[in-house]
């Protein structure tokens, strides 16, 4: 900016000064030629006024007079005309030049500027004599001032040209360098590193800037790829964890849980036989142990990945909220109306978010009431979890929470990201927390696979 | 009268255990076994038992789907769900699909026999572990008002308070009040429990739930 001004201001100054110089010079020239022509005319007129000259002029034909009176070694032409404009006498060559530049109406007594037929500039003046004649004197600028005129015109022109070239350079500089640089700067400074990309090319900019932009673009691209890789890594982590949990829960359910159930069945059968008091006591202890083992294994399955997730979103959330209400001794209000079937991924995402939200509300916020609302709005499935806990000061940056080690909310956000949904968290100290999740519903007709426990069509049969 | 029973459970050891439970009972006869949903369906069509003991989680067709199919085909078979899980939503889903009872696999032989007898005689059996809210002896539920019954049934069909309110032309707050009163009368902590207990006490019938 400043650089541009540094070039631009002197250029304009030079242009103004040069322009002024040209005008001043022109005026000075005019003055010089005017006074010269007037002096010339007046000196000739005073000579013509002498009685000797008048006498001779009357005696001799007018043409022969000139060598006596009007011959001069000074530049310019002089002519003597009578009141009707007839040429009485003229200096040498004046006869050739004067008729060309002579125009009727030349004012008497002062100098006038005229343009000759060849574009030359002349100054001309007419002075009356006592006989009623006129002495006309004229001079061509080129003749009087010679090369000075040419140079004095050339010089400001050259300087002016320079100034104009300078300004053009400034304009070019601005257009191809400063502007692209400014736009690049604005673009890069507002760039979300790892998310956005700058424009790959700016055809207006100079080659070096285009190179710079290209390099920046490549850097941004690398950052974006890296960010995506990290995101994918986090997603993979969540997904793999979920898959592992599901697998483990299934294995516990189909393996140890059934085995211990079978064991308990045998114990219960044993109990029906007649035993000594001691044996009865042992059997009782064995029954208790087996029952406890079944409960623990069931609890383990529920913690890892409850099989009742298969029931579908509403049923799974009902079961979850009822269980959590029982475990924590709080009230959880689940409100849902006309929820369409959703796929396993959304079910799982919402399930885990509600689980996490209620756990957080109770453990960190000491909430006594939690409201879980599920609704269908404009093609979106909307989940809202509100609690009356103490809340926390949330500034809106989920990533910074993750960095600080609060993985709960970051995990919720990750869950929503995996189903292409949005999450919004509103919380502040002593005002509870509201978590809002939104996910676009698949088009109707797409039935969720594997939702074997769907009970929606029972009534239709 | 001998009750004809079939058993569908994918786990061989627990199936063995249930078989032992039923052996030597003069009023019960085990007429077939299946280890997955599809073969259970074939077996039921072939044997037309009085009672089918069905595991909820089975490879192929799961228990709830199997029960729904039995009901849709109009087979006169009383289904008793066998499960390792105490999730009330499983119970509700089974009952809505048409099951007559629900029993945990950890139940004692006597409990199983009682359950079979009850469902065979068109009764409803719910495992005490599943609907165990009322444990104090001598608790008897207060009768529900007709409005409360209506509210409970609509809630049992999965309708939200808002929907119930608009159907019954009452305010949402009134629905909540009714629900609170229902919970109180039945000793329930939530809608699901209230519904299960209402079924258990005969306040509402299975048929009402199906509609």
XYZ file of C-alpha atoms in Angstrom:
672
model
C 0.000 0.000 0.000
C 2.512 2.538 1.210
C 4.912 1.448 -1.496
C 2.270 2.134 -4.105
C 1.584 5.561 -2.674
C 5.304 6.306 -2.587
C 5.445 5.762 -6.310
C 2.071 7.212 -7.153
C 2.353 10.565 -5.330
C 5.667 11.692 -6.935
C 4.329 10.627 -10.327
C 1.257 12.787 -9.940
C 3.387 15.648 -8.555
C 5.730 15.475 -11.501
C 2.808 15.482 -13.873
C 1.292 18.565 -12.220
C 4.593 20.445 -11.999
C 5.417 19.610 -15.596
C 2.028 20.754 -16.748
C 2.414 23.989 -14.848
C 5.926 24.440 -16.247
C 4.691 24.017 -19.786
C 1.983 26.601 -19.276
C 4.406 29.064 -17.656
C 6.964 28.550 -20.351
C 4.397 29.109 -23.057
C 3.387 32.359 -21.434
C 6.982 33.527 -21.122
C 7.575 32.765 -24.797
C 4.514 34.658 -25.751
C 5.611 37.686 -23.786
C 9.065 37.569 -25.311
C 7.795 37.321 -28.874
C 5.126 39.948 -28.314
C 7.505 42.556 -26.991
C 9.993 41.706 -29.733
C 7.427 42.125 -32.478
C 6.079 45.340 -30.974
C 9.585 46.796 -30.654
C 10.362 45.829 -34.206
C 7.161 47.349 -35.572
C 7.572 50.511 -33.536
C 11.191 51.058 -34.550
C 10.272 50.638 -38.208
C 7.276 52.935 -37.764
C 9.454 55.664 -36.233
C 11.863 55.372 -39.173
C 8.967 55.593 -41.633
C 7.720 58.699 -39.868
C 10.922 60.620 -40.622
C 10.336 63.338 -43.333
C 13.229 62.037 -45.434
C 11.605 58.712 -45.787
C 8.250 60.188 -46.672
C 9.783 62.288 -49.346
C 11.644 59.424 -50.936
C 8.639 57.208 -50.664
C 6.606 59.672 -52.692
C 9.277 59.950 -55.345
C 10.083 56.338 -55.878
C 8.053 53.296 -56.653
C 7.218 51.564 -53.470
C 9.048 48.318 -54.171
C 12.456 49.890 -54.239
C 12.013 51.414 -50.848
C 12.400 48.258 -48.891
C 16.160 47.941 -49.157
C 16.485 51.384 -47.640
C 14.122 51.111 -44.821
C 13.131 47.634 -44.076
C 16.223 45.561 -44.631
C 17.266 44.138 -41.327
C 19.661 41.647 -40.010
C 17.213 40.681 -37.242
C 14.826 37.742 -37.450
C 11.312 38.516 -38.554
C 9.535 40.246 -41.346
C 8.344 43.767 -41.705
C 5.907 45.252 -44.217
C 4.363 48.632 -44.825
C 0.783 48.788 -45.978
C -1.535 51.707 -46.664
C -4.921 52.047 -45.082
C -6.521 49.923 -47.786
C -4.200 47.069 -47.080
C -2.033 47.532 -50.215
C 1.529 46.519 -49.687
C 3.819 49.520 -49.999
C 7.060 47.996 -48.903
C 8.303 44.785 -47.342
C 11.515 43.353 -46.061
C 13.108 40.573 -47.999
C 11.105 37.389 -47.998
C 8.274 39.163 -46.174
C 6.424 39.182 -49.435
C 6.485 35.388 -49.411
C 5.539 34.889 -45.782
C 3.269 37.731 -44.791
C 0.412 37.084 -47.226
C 0.242 33.574 -45.830
C -0.222 34.645 -42.259
C -1.782 37.976 -42.824
C -5.388 38.070 -41.870
C -7.733 40.916 -41.966
C -8.695 42.101 -38.556
C -5.307 41.997 -36.919
C -5.736 44.428 -34.066
C -3.710 47.535 -34.235
C -1.224 48.543 -31.575
C -0.720 45.157 -29.904
C 0.746 41.774 -30.663
C -1.343 38.773 -31.623
C -0.627 35.111 -31.846
C -1.382 33.384 -35.148
C -1.055 29.938 -36.538
C 0.638 29.632 -39.884
C -0.556 27.283 -42.600
C 2.227 24.827 -41.758
C 1.386 24.752 -38.096
C 4.076 27.205 -37.077
C 3.322 29.777 -34.465
C 3.738 33.440 -35.353
C 3.384 36.592 -33.408
C 2.245 39.533 -35.428
C 1.690 43.239 -34.660
C 0.528 46.266 -36.629
C 1.547 49.798 -35.685
C 0.044 52.870 -37.412
C 2.312 55.574 -38.807
C 1.568 59.274 -39.035
C 0.780 58.959 -42.797
C -2.070 56.594 -42.056
C -0.058 53.570 -43.144
C 0.621 50.561 -41.051
C 3.817 48.847 -40.235
C 3.272 45.139 -39.838
C 5.883 43.088 -38.097
C 5.788 39.367 -37.658
C 8.091 36.720 -36.349
C 7.924 32.926 -36.336
C 8.626 31.348 -32.973
C 10.837 28.766 -34.508
C 12.798 31.506 -36.157
C 13.167 33.673 -33.095
C 13.637 31.123 -30.366
C 14.966 28.320 -32.514
C 15.802 25.000 -30.842
C 14.876 26.299 -27.387
C 11.226 26.014 -28.283
C 11.578 22.460 -29.409
C 13.520 21.416 -26.342
C 11.382 23.272 -23.934
C 8.400 21.425 -25.349
C 10.107 18.082 -25.511
C 11.367 18.135 -21.960
C 8.031 18.452 -20.112
C 6.552 15.989 -22.565
C 9.258 13.476 -21.695
C 8.790 14.071 -17.982
C 5.007 13.834 -18.348
C 5.369 10.610 -20.256
C 7.574 9.291 -17.504
C 4.985 10.215 -14.920
C 2.252 8.516 -16.939
C 4.389 5.412 -17.350
C 5.004 5.534 -13.610
C 1.296 5.648 -12.905
C 0.650 2.817 -15.310
C 3.303 0.854 -13.496
C 1.607 1.612 -10.210
C -1.720 0.509 -11.612
C -0.184 -2.703 -12.939
C 1.570 -3.202 -9.641
C -1.734 -2.782 -7.814
C -3.736 -4.945 -10.149
C -1.399 -7.910 -10.527
C 0.526 -7.852 -7.283
C -1.104 -5.929 -4.455
C -4.707 -6.979 -5.090
C -3.947 -10.695 -5.485
C -1.676 -10.500 -2.457
C -4.393 -8.824 -0.400
C -6.997 -11.364 -1.477
C -4.608 -14.219 -0.733
C -3.890 -12.758 2.670
C -7.610 -12.379 3.429
C -8.304 -15.893 2.232
C -5.508 -17.498 4.212
C -6.193 -15.581 7.406
C -9.850 -16.644 7.427
C -9.038 -20.194 6.395
C -10.070 -22.961 8.773
C -6.913 -24.967 8.647
C -7.626 -28.612 8.010
C -11.183 -27.947 6.869
C -11.113 -25.341 4.102
C -9.001 -25.001 1.002
C -7.950 -21.706 -0.615
C -8.640 -21.136 -4.305
C -6.103 -23.240 -6.187
C -5.221 -20.523 -8.706
C -5.573 -16.794 -9.293
C -5.112 -16.120 -13.013
C -4.791 -12.353 -12.436
C -1.810 -12.588 -10.131
C 1.818 -12.558 -11.201
C 3.559 -15.853 -11.660
C 5.363 -15.750 -8.313
C 2.107 -15.128 -6.470
C 0.437 -17.940 -8.340
C 3.264 -20.189 -7.254
C 2.843 -19.027 -3.672
C -0.863 -19.683 -3.826
C -0.263 -23.128 -5.248
C 2.135 -23.964 -2.441
C -0.375 -22.706 0.146
C -3.090 -24.738 -1.527
C -0.963 -27.854 -1.336
C -0.197 -27.180 2.322
C -3.900 -26.696 3.090
C -4.679 -29.864 1.205
C -2.168 -31.802 3.254
C -3.583 -30.340 6.467
C -7.091 -31.282 5.361
C -6.065 -34.815 4.515
C -4.387 -35.133 7.855
C -7.465 -33.793 9.633
C -9.671 -36.236 7.755
C -7.314 -39.026 8.635
C -7.531 -38.081 12.305
C -11.306 -37.908 12.085
C -11.423 -41.263 10.375
C -9.125 -42.622 13.013
C -11.448 -41.385 15.767
C -14.471 -42.773 13.897
C -12.730 -46.081 13.421
C -11.886 -46.127 17.086
C -15.498 -45.562 18.114
C -16.741 -48.058 15.568
C -14.223 -50.740 16.443
C -14.968 -50.232 20.120
C -18.683 -50.621 19.454
C -18.140 -53.710 17.320
C -15.929 -55.228 19.988
C -18.498 -54.522 22.668
C -21.291 -56.051 20.605
C -19.204 -59.089 19.839
C -18.174 -59.505 23.458
C -21.741 -59.078 24.681
C -22.965 -61.667 22.209
C -20.251 -64.083 23.213
C -21.054 -63.630 26.872
C -24.736 -64.120 26.137
C -24.307 -67.207 24.008
C -21.444 -68.686 26.017
C -20.951 -68.140 29.744
C -24.472 -66.861 30.394
C -26.083 -69.963 28.880
C -23.547 -72.215 30.554
C -24.174 -70.748 33.976
C -27.924 -70.890 33.299
C -27.556 -74.570 32.486
C -25.552 -74.988 35.691
C -28.272 -73.255 37.672
C -30.887 -75.516 36.095
C -28.957 -78.588 37.318
C -28.688 -77.100 40.780
C -32.415 -76.414 40.817
C -33.037 -80.015 39.717
C -30.700 -81.247 42.427
C -32.645 -79.251 44.952
C -35.727 -81.330 44.243
C -34.041 -84.532 45.442
C -33.873 -85.368 49.110
C -30.578 -84.444 50.676
C -29.000 -84.249 54.092
C -29.217 -80.833 55.745
C -25.562 -80.203 54.974
C -25.920 -81.069 51.301
C -29.017 -78.875 51.102
C -27.004 -75.978 52.473
C -24.257 -76.496 49.890
C -26.809 -76.712 47.136
C -28.406 -73.496 48.333
C -25.048 -71.713 48.256
C -24.371 -73.088 44.785
C -27.778 -71.809 43.634
C -27.082 -68.375 45.031
C -23.674 -68.275 43.377
C -25.066 -69.361 40.041
C -27.923 -66.843 40.263
C -25.446 -64.093 41.116
C -23.246 -65.140 38.204
C -26.210 -64.998 35.818
C -27.090 -61.496 37.057
C -23.527 -60.306 36.736
C -23.137 -61.684 33.245
C -26.444 -60.137 32.235
C -25.301 -56.835 33.711
C -22.067 -57.134 31.808
C -23.932 -57.651 28.547
C -26.139 -54.641 29.292
C -23.122 -52.485 29.991
C -21.262 -53.567 26.895
C -24.036 -53.633 24.330
C -27.543 -54.445 25.455
C -29.227 -57.022 23.228
C -32.495 -55.146 23.579
C -31.067 -52.526 21.218
C -32.514 -54.875 18.598
C -35.998 -53.815 19.665
C -35.704 -50.538 17.814
C -35.040 -46.941 18.834
C -38.119 -46.162 20.902
C -38.144 -49.458 22.790
C -34.408 -49.304 23.394
C -34.646 -45.728 24.697
C -37.642 -46.651 26.870
C -35.743 -49.541 28.403
C -32.622 -47.422 28.847
C -34.354 -44.456 30.470
C -36.374 -46.692 32.775
C -33.253 -48.521 33.834
C -31.218 -45.380 34.406
C -34.094 -43.802 36.344
C -34.169 -46.888 38.561
C -30.393 -47.094 39.011
C -29.890 -43.391 39.817
C -33.176 -42.814 41.602
C -34.087 -39.904 39.341
C -37.016 -39.144 37.089
C -36.541 -39.513 33.366
C -39.385 -38.404 31.138
C -39.311 -39.910 27.683
C -41.609 -38.221 25.210
C -41.778 -39.507 21.683
C -44.479 -39.337 19.105
C -44.809 -40.995 15.736
C -41.233 -42.003 15.283
C -40.563 -43.868 12.063
C -38.260 -46.864 11.900
C -34.655 -45.837 11.821
C -31.594 -47.875 11.009
C -29.303 -49.546 13.513
C -26.660 -46.857 13.226
C -28.983 -44.021 14.217
C -30.531 -46.171 16.944
C -27.112 -46.908 18.366
C -25.955 -43.285 18.083
C -29.038 -41.922 19.876
C -28.909 -44.706 22.430
C -25.302 -43.955 23.347
C -25.917 -40.211 23.414
C -28.888 -40.536 25.776
C -26.874 -42.928 27.940
C -23.920 -40.548 28.096
C -26.103 -37.482 28.624
C -28.047 -38.969 31.526
C -24.877 -40.332 33.120
C -23.241 -36.892 32.836
C -26.340 -35.086 34.094
C -26.450 -37.240 37.217
C -22.743 -37.696 37.902
C -21.498 -34.193 37.113
C -24.630 -32.105 37.345
C -26.494 -33.844 40.140
C -29.674 -33.694 38.057
C -32.933 -34.964 39.542
C -35.024 -34.766 36.401
C -34.139 -35.478 32.817
C -36.416 -34.904 29.842
C -35.745 -36.923 26.711
C -37.760 -35.843 23.702
C -37.779 -37.558 20.370
C -39.629 -35.994 17.483
C -39.821 -35.932 13.741
C -39.435 -32.454 12.285
C -39.234 -31.590 8.588
C -37.609 -34.856 7.598
C -35.242 -34.782 10.541
C -35.265 -36.962 13.597
C -34.640 -34.670 16.522
C -33.485 -35.780 19.938
C -33.423 -33.378 22.838
C -32.074 -34.173 26.267
C -32.615 -31.594 28.965
C -31.677 -31.831 32.619
C -32.079 -29.749 35.750
C -28.509 -30.330 36.894
C -25.891 -27.734 37.641
C -24.693 -27.499 34.045
C -21.269 -26.285 33.054
C -19.754 -23.370 31.214
C -19.649 -24.527 27.650
C -18.037 -22.270 25.109
C -19.109 -24.203 22.092
C -15.848 -25.841 21.193
C -16.197 -29.594 21.383
C -12.619 -30.206 20.267
C -11.192 -28.221 23.158
C -13.268 -30.353 25.545
C -11.697 -33.434 24.050
C -8.254 -31.937 24.526
C -9.060 -31.198 28.169
C -9.975 -34.840 28.623
C -13.776 -34.488 28.714
C -14.363 -37.222 26.227
C -18.066 -37.662 26.930
C -19.315 -34.754 24.868
C -16.644 -35.262 22.226
C -17.828 -38.854 21.902
C -21.435 -37.711 21.513
C -20.331 -35.371 18.748
C -18.420 -38.201 17.134
C -21.501 -40.438 17.263
C -23.531 -37.774 15.487
C -20.791 -37.214 12.940
C -20.821 -40.912 12.101
C -24.498 -40.769 11.136
C -24.068 -37.389 9.386
C -26.048 -35.657 12.084
C -25.621 -32.413 13.988
C -25.243 -31.882 17.689
C -25.790 -28.708 19.621
C -25.062 -28.281 23.296
C -26.332 -25.447 25.443
C -25.192 -25.197 28.987
C -24.097 -22.724 31.581
C -23.506 -22.876 35.293
C -26.622 -23.567 37.396
C -28.902 -23.648 34.399
C -28.751 -27.289 33.383
C -27.814 -28.652 30.031
C -29.696 -29.081 26.789
C -28.342 -31.406 24.156
C -29.947 -31.246 20.747
C -29.245 -33.839 18.080
C -30.558 -33.784 14.557
C -30.248 -36.392 11.885
C -31.752 -36.523 8.426
C -34.185 -39.396 8.161
C -33.725 -41.842 5.321
C -36.458 -41.602 2.695
C -39.610 -43.484 3.598
C -39.781 -47.046 2.401
C -36.251 -47.804 3.486
C -36.813 -50.226 6.247
C -34.119 -50.709 8.790
C -32.488 -54.069 8.418
C -32.311 -56.494 11.292
C -34.979 -54.787 13.314
C -36.609 -58.093 14.031
C -38.347 -56.947 17.169
C -40.233 -54.240 15.461
C -43.746 -54.359 16.764
C -45.176 -51.730 14.501
C -47.110 -54.052 12.220
C -48.771 -56.172 14.856
C -51.948 -54.200 14.920
C -52.401 -54.342 11.182
C -52.912 -58.107 11.002
C -55.662 -83.490 30.305
C -52.067 -83.605 29.133
C -50.518 -80.349 27.965
C -48.507 -80.875 24.791
C -45.384 -78.755 24.763
C -42.595 -78.018 22.311
C -39.257 -76.435 23.258
C -37.261 -74.043 21.047
C -33.871 -72.977 22.389
C -30.573 -72.826 20.568
C -28.420 -73.668 23.536
C -28.158 -77.487 23.981
C -27.325 -77.428 27.684
C -30.198 -75.201 28.750
C -32.519 -77.158 26.444
C -31.388 -80.301 28.222
C -32.137 -78.610 31.529
C -35.689 -77.647 30.549
C -36.248 -81.168 29.271
C -35.302 -82.483 32.677
C -37.727 -79.995 34.269
C -40.590 -81.431 32.252
C -39.719 -85.091 32.584
C -41.835 -87.195 34.845
C -44.751 -84.762 34.968
C -47.927 -86.571 34.201
C -49.835 -83.490 32.971
C -47.130 -82.310 30.564
C -45.698 -83.989 27.498
C -42.764 -82.674 25.517
C -43.581 -83.449 21.895
C -40.628 -81.860 20.118
C -37.479 -79.753 20.311
C -35.947 -77.206 17.975
C -32.648 -75.358 18.030
C -33.532 -72.480 15.695
C -36.508 -70.365 14.666
C -37.158 -71.963 11.294
C -37.247 -75.545 12.528
C -39.345 -74.390 15.510
C -41.902 -72.973 13.067
C -42.012 -76.252 11.125
C -42.327 -78.198 14.366
C -45.186 -76.042 15.631
C -47.119 -76.388 12.366
C -46.587 -80.142 12.452
C -47.306 -80.799 16.114
C -49.779 -78.032 16.943
C -48.785 -78.097 20.616
C -50.812 -76.479 23.379
C -47.821 -74.509 24.588
C -44.616 -73.449 22.792
C -41.611 -72.530 24.925
C -39.685 -70.096 22.747
C -36.298 -68.515 23.333
C -36.302 -64.834 22.347
C -32.838 -64.923 20.794
C -32.438 -67.692 18.266
C -30.561 -67.987 15.019
C -32.745 -67.578 11.951
C -36.169 -66.358 13.012
C -36.073 -64.782 16.457
C -38.634 -65.567 19.125
C -40.746 -62.424 18.804
C -41.073 -62.791 15.032
C -41.993 -66.439 15.468
C -44.735 -65.546 17.961
C -46.079 -62.893 15.607
C -46.194 -65.410 12.786
C -48.061 -67.935 14.941
C -50.644 -65.321 15.814
C -50.958 -64.082 12.261
C -51.511 -67.653 11.019
C -54.169 -68.035 13.688
C -52.575 -71.128 15.234
C -54.050 -72.081 18.605
C -50.705 -72.289 20.330
C -49.988 -70.464 23.567
C -46.491 -69.010 23.435
C -44.363 -68.734 26.559
C -41.154 -66.767 26.088
C -37.966 -68.121 27.578
C -35.138 -65.703 27.989
C -31.954 -64.842 29.763
C -32.964 -61.195 29.746
C -35.038 -59.242 32.180
C -35.538 -56.288 29.833
C -39.150 -55.158 30.206
C -39.252 -54.004 26.613
C -38.634 -57.593 25.554
C -41.628 -58.626 27.600
C -43.762 -55.892 26.134
C -42.624 -56.630 22.590
C -43.378 -60.335 23.094
C -46.790 -59.653 24.571
C -47.687 -57.230 21.799
C -46.613 -59.840 19.274
C -49.005 -62.280 20.916
C -47.075 -64.191 23.584
C -49.054 -65.296 26.621
C -46.224 -65.328 29.055
C -42.652 -64.540 29.779
C -40.302 -66.498 31.979
C -36.608 -66.193 32.719
C -34.368 -69.144 32.087
C -33.263 -69.009 35.684
C -36.774 -69.831 36.928
C -37.206 -72.933 39.040
C -38.809 -76.111 37.632
C -41.963 -75.472 39.624
C -42.276 -71.950 38.290
C -41.899 -73.204 34.736
C -44.603 -75.805 35.255
C -46.909 -73.240 36.777
C -46.281 -70.900 33.860
C -47.045 -73.642 31.352
C -50.264 -74.511 33.150
C -51.354 -70.881 33.313
C -50.754 -70.086 29.642
C -52.277 -73.407 28.598
C -55.451 -72.354 30.344
C -55.492 -69.009 28.474
C -53.943 -67.113 31.371
C -51.050 -64.673 31.326
C -47.830 -65.449 33.115
C -45.171 -62.863 33.826
C -41.962 -63.788 35.566
C -41.776 -62.334 39.034
C -38.318 -60.997 38.252
C -39.666 -58.956 35.403
C -42.624 -57.422 37.176
C -41.239 -57.388 40.643
C -42.164 -53.867 41.586
C -44.617 -55.031 44.167
C -42.798 -57.156 46.629
C -44.476 -56.239 49.850
C -46.762 -59.112 50.739
C -50.392 -58.332 50.874
C -50.247 -55.565 48.307
C -53.407 -55.390 46.334
C -53.768 -52.878 43.568
C -56.455 -50.270 43.750
C -58.910 -50.327 40.913
C -58.269 -47.978 38.051
C -60.918 -45.561 36.896
C -62.228 -46.115 33.344
C -60.313 -42.990 32.208
C -57.134 -44.257 33.800
C -57.553 -47.605 32.087
C -57.943 -45.798 28.772
C -54.834 -43.718 29.373
C -52.821 -46.771 30.384
C -53.883 -48.736 27.314
C -52.998 -45.913 24.950
C -49.656 -45.492 26.705
C -49.154 -49.256 26.409
C -49.569 -49.020 22.662
C -46.649 -46.653 22.614
C -48.518 -43.362 22.341
C -46.971 -40.252 23.834
C -48.711 -38.097 26.418
C -49.357 -35.537 23.721
C -51.048 -38.078 21.471
C -53.098 -39.481 24.341
C -54.149 -35.967 25.287
C -55.363 -35.172 21.783
C -57.173 -38.520 21.475
C -59.039 -38.175 24.750
C -59.627 -34.429 24.403
C -57.845 -33.669 27.642
C -54.736 -31.661 28.418
C -51.273 -33.164 28.523
C -51.076 -32.222 32.171
C -54.199 -34.246 32.888
C -52.627 -37.235 31.128
C -49.570 -36.891 33.347
C -51.791 -36.705 36.405
C -53.622 -39.850 35.334
C -50.348 -41.657 34.730
C -49.000 -40.645 38.134
C -52.172 -41.922 39.749
C -51.917 -45.193 37.788
C -48.303 -45.717 38.876
C -49.317 -45.060 42.426
C -52.248 -47.466 42.371
C -50.285 -50.274 40.731
C -47.009 -49.650 42.523
C -45.197 -49.075 39.266
C -42.304 -46.777 38.508
C -42.887 -46.254 34.826
C -45.257 -46.867 31.958
C -43.865 -50.266 31.029
C -44.024 -51.503 34.575
C -47.512 -50.127 35.025
C -48.651 -51.977 31.952
C -47.013 -55.245 32.972
C -48.445 -55.014 36.454
C -51.868 -54.141 35.062
C -51.646 -57.279 32.932
C -50.484 -59.306 35.882
C -53.358 -58.114 38.055
C -55.823 -58.505 35.238
C -56.619 -54.790 35.166
C -56.114 -54.893 31.399
C -56.129 -57.933 29.153
C -53.625 -59.085 26.566
C -56.217 -58.688 23.837
C -56.637 -55.033 24.688
C -52.917 -54.587 24.328
C -52.875 -56.217 20.908
C -55.371 -53.875 19.343
